[in-house]
XYZ file of C-alpha atoms in Angstrom:
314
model
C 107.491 82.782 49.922
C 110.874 84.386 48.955
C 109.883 87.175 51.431
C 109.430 83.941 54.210
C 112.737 82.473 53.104
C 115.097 85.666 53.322
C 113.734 86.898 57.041
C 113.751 82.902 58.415
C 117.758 82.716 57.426
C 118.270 86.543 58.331
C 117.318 85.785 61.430
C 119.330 82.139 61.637
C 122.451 84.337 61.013
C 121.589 86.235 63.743
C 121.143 83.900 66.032
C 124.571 82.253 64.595
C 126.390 85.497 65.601
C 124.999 85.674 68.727
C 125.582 82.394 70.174
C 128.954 82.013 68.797
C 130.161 84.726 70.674
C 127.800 83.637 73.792
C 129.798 80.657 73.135
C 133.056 81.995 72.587
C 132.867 83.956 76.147
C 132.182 81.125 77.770
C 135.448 79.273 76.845
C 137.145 82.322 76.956
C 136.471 82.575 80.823
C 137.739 78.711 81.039
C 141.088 80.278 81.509
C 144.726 79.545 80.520
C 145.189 76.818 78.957
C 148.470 77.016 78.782
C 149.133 77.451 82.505
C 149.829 73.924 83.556
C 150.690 71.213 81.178
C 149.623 67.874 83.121
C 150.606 68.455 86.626
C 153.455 70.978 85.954
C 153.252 74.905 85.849
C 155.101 76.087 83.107
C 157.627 79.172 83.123
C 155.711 82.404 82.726
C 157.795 83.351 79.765
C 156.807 79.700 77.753
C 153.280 80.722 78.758
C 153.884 84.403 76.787
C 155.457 82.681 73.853
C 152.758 80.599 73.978
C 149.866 82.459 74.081
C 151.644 84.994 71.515
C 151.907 82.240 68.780
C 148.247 80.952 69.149
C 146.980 84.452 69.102
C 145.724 84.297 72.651
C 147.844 87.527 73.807
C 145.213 89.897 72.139
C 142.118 91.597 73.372
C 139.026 88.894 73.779
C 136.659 90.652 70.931
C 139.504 90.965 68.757
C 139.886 87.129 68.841
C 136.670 86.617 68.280
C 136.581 88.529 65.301
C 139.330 86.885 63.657
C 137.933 83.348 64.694
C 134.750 84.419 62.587
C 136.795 85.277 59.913
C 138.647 81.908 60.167
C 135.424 79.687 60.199
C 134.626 81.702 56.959
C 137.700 79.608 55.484
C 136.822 76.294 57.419
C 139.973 77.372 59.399
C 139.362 76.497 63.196
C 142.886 76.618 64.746
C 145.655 73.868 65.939
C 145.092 71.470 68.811
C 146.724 72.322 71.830
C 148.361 69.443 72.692
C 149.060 67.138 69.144
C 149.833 70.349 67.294
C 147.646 68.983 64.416
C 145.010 71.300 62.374
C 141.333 70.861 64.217
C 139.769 70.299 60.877
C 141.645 67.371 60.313
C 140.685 66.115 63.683
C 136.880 67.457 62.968
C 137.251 65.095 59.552
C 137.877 62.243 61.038
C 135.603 62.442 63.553
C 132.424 63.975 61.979
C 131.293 61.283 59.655
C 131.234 58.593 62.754
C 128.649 60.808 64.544
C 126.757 61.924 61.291
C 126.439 58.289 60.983
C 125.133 58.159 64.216
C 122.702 60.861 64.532
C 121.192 60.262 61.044
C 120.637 56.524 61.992
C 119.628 57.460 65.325
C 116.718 59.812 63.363
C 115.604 57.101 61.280
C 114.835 54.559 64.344
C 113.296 57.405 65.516
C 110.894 59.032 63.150
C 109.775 55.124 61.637
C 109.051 53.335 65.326
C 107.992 56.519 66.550
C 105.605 57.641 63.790
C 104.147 53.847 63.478
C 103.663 53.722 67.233
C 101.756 57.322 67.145
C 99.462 56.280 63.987
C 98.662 52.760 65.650
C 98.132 54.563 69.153
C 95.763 56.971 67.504
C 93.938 54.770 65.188
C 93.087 52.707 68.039
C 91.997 55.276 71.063
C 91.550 54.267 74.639
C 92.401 50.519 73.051
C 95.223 48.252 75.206
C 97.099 49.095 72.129
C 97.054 52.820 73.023
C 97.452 52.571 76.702
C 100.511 49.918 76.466
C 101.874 53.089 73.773
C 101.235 55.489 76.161
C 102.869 53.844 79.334
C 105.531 52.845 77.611
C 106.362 56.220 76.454
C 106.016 57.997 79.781
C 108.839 55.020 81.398
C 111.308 55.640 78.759
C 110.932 59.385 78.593
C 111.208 58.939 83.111
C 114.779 57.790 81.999
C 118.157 59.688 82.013
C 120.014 59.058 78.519
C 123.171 57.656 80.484
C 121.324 54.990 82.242
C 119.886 53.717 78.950
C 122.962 53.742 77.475
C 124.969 52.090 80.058
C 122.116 49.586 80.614
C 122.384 48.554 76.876
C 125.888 48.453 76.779
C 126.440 45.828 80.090
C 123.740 43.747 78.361
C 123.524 43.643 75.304
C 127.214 43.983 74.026
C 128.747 41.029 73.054
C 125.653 38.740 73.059
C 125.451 35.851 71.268
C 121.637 34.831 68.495
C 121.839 31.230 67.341
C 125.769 31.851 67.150
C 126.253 34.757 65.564
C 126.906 38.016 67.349
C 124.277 40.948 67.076
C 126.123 43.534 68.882
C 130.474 43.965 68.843
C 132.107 43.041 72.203
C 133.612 46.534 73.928
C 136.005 46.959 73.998
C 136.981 44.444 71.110
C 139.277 41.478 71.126
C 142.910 42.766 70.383
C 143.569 43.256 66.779
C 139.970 42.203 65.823
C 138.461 44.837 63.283
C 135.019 45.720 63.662
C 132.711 47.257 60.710
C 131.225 50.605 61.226
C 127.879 49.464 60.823
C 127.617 47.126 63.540
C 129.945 49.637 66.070
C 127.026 52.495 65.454
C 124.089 50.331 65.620
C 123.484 49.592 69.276
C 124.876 53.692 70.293
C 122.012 54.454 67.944
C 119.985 52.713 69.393
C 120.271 54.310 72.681
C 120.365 57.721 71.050
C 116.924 56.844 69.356
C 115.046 56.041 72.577
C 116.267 59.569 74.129
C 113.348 61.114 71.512
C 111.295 58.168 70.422
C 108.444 58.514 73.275
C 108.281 62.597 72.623
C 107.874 61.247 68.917
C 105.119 58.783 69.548
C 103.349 61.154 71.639
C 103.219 63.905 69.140
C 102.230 62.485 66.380
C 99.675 60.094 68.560
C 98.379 64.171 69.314
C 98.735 65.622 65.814
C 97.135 62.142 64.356
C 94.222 62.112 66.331
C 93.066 65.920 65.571
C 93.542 65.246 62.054
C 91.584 61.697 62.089
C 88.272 64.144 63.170
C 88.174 66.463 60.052
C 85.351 65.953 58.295
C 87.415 65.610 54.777
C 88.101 62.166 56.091
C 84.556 61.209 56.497
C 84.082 62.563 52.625
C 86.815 60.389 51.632
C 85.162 57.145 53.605
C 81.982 58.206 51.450
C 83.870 58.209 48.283
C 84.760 54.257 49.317
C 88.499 54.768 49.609
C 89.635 51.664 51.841
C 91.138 52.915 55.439
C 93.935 51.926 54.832
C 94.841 54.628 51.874
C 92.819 57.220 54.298
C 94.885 56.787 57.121
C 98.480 56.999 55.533
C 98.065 58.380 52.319
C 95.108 61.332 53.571
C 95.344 61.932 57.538
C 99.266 60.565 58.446
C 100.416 62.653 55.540
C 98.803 65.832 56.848
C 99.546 64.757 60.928
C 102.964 64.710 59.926
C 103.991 68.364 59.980
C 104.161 68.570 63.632
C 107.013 65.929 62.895
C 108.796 67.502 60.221
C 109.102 70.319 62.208
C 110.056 68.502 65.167
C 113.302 66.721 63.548
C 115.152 69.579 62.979
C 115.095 70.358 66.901
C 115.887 66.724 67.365
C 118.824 67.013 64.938
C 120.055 69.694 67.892
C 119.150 67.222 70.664
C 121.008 64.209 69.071
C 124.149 66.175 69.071
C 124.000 67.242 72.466
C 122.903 62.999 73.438
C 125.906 62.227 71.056
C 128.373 63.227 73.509
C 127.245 61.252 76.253
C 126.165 58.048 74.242
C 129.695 58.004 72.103
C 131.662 58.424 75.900
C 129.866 55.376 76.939
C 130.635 53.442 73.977
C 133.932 54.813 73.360
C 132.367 55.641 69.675
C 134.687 57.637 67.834
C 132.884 60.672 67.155
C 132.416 63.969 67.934
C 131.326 63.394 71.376
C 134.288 61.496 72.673
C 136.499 64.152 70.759
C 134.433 66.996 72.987
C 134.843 64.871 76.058
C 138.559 64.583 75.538
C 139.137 68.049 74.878
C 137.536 69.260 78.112
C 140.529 67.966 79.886
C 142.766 70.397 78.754
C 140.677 72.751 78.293
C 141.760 72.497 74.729
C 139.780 75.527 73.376
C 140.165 75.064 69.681
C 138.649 71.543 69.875
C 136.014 72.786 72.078
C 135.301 75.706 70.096
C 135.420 74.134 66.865
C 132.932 71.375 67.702
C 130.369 73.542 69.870
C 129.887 75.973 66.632
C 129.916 73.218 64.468
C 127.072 71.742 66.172
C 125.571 74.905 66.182
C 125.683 76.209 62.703
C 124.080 72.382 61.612
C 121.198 73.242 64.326
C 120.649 76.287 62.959
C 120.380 75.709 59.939
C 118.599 72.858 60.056
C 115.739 74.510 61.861
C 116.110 77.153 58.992
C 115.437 75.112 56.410
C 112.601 72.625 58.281
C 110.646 75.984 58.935
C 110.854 76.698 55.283
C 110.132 73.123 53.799
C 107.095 73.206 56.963
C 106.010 76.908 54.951
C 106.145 75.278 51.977
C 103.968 73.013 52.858
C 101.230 75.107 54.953
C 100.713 78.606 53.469
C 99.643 79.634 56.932
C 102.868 79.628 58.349
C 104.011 82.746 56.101
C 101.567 84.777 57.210
């Protein structure tokens, strides 16, 4: 197992390396961002003093090098334009979208694992096809249209007087909790994933409900209930817990176009902002960010998925 565990993150800091400078290339070849500020061309020698003071006068793979170095230290530059450190701005906005893709995964995983067992349990029922249709329209359906969709109906409406979802953008000088600002984007992020959830563990359920240690455990007079969630949803699950630390990856990426449409102040809408610019540090900062939590996440899923079939070592 310790064998397993050392070459799974050897080769997650691998893959770290190489797509942060895959990364870093890429917004590298953006261009100068100091160049133009708004509409105006600056004076060539602002642009040298400039670039000079935020280190962008040296060779490209000597800046990468010393960025590496400086995400060692949580160090990820200034912003461009306020001046202010990045992690600061990374501080404020990370635990909005945290909050969002961790709800996001638990509307996920619990409607889509339920809808998978119940679509399994009862094959070729109207219960299975309605799952099944269902999940092929909403999976048919670009992220932005759900979200916009949502937003134009559902914000602002009014159950028996009280209001489920905030008005956007809110009444002036009207305060609204975090809890009900992330419920409805999470919402929208679930759905992006919920059918490809149903549908795999609809496909993992129904190869484990024919092993024939089920039918032992029906002859041992264990009620179906306890077979089907305690024996055969436990085991159909690993295709699942595998699955959520890709969807971990894929929530991020949603994140940016569910908090835009929202105006949810997260990550996303930080990312969106800084494109602009092209504020690089901002840009940077949150693209390896996302990246190192991807990573590792998938890291340690593979391992926790070893853990739990020996097979996968092999």
């Amino acid at each position: 197992m310790l064998v397993f565990v050392a070459r799974r993150f050897g080769q997650a800091v691998l893959a770290l390396l190489g797509s942060t400078f895959l990364m870093y290339l890429a917004v590298f070849r953006l261009g100068d961002p100091f160049k133009w500020r708004g509409e105006k061309l600056l004076p060539p020698d602002t642009q040298v003093m400039l670039k000079a003071h935020f280190g962008l006068d040296k060779p490209m793979f000597e800046q990468y090098l010393i960025y590496l170095k400086n995400i060692v230290t949580l160090d990820f530059g200034v912003d461009f334009t306020t001046r202010k450190p990045v992690a600061d701005l990374l501080a404020a906005a990370a635990p909005n979208t945290l909050r969002l893709t961790t709800l996001a995964i638990i509307i996920d995983v619990l409607i889509g694992v339920l809808a998978g067992i119940a679509a399994a349990v009862w094959k070729d029922t109207f219960l299975d096809a309605l799952v099944s249709v269902s999940t092929i329209l909403i999976l048919c359906v670009p992220l932005f249209v759900i979200a916009f969709v949502l937003r134009t109906t559902l914000t602002g409406v009014h159950v028996l007087g009280i209001e489920v979802f905030p008005q956007l953008p809110p009444p002036f000088g009207v305060e609204v909790p975090w809890y009900r600002k992330v419920l409805l984007p999470a919402i929208s992020l679930a759905l992006m994933d919920i059918a490809f959830m149903a549908r795999l563990m609809r496909a993992s359920m129904i190869e484990v409900l024919g092993q024939p240690y089920l039918n032992t455990a029906r002859g041992k007079g264990l009620p179906e209930r306890t077979i089907i969630f305690r024996h055969a949803a436990r085991n159909a699950l690993l295709p699942v817990v595998t699955h959520i630390g890709i969807l971990f990856g894929l929530l991020m990426g949603g994140a940016i176009i569910v908090e835009f449409v929202f105006s949810y102040p997260g990550l996303g809408l930080l990312f969106v902002g800084a494109l602009g610019g092209p504020n690089i540090p901002i840009l940077l900062a949150i693209a390896v960010l996302s990246l190192i939590t991807f990573v590792t996440l998938s890291a340690v899923v593979d391992v926790f998925a070893a853990y739990l079939d020996p097979r996968i070592r092999v």
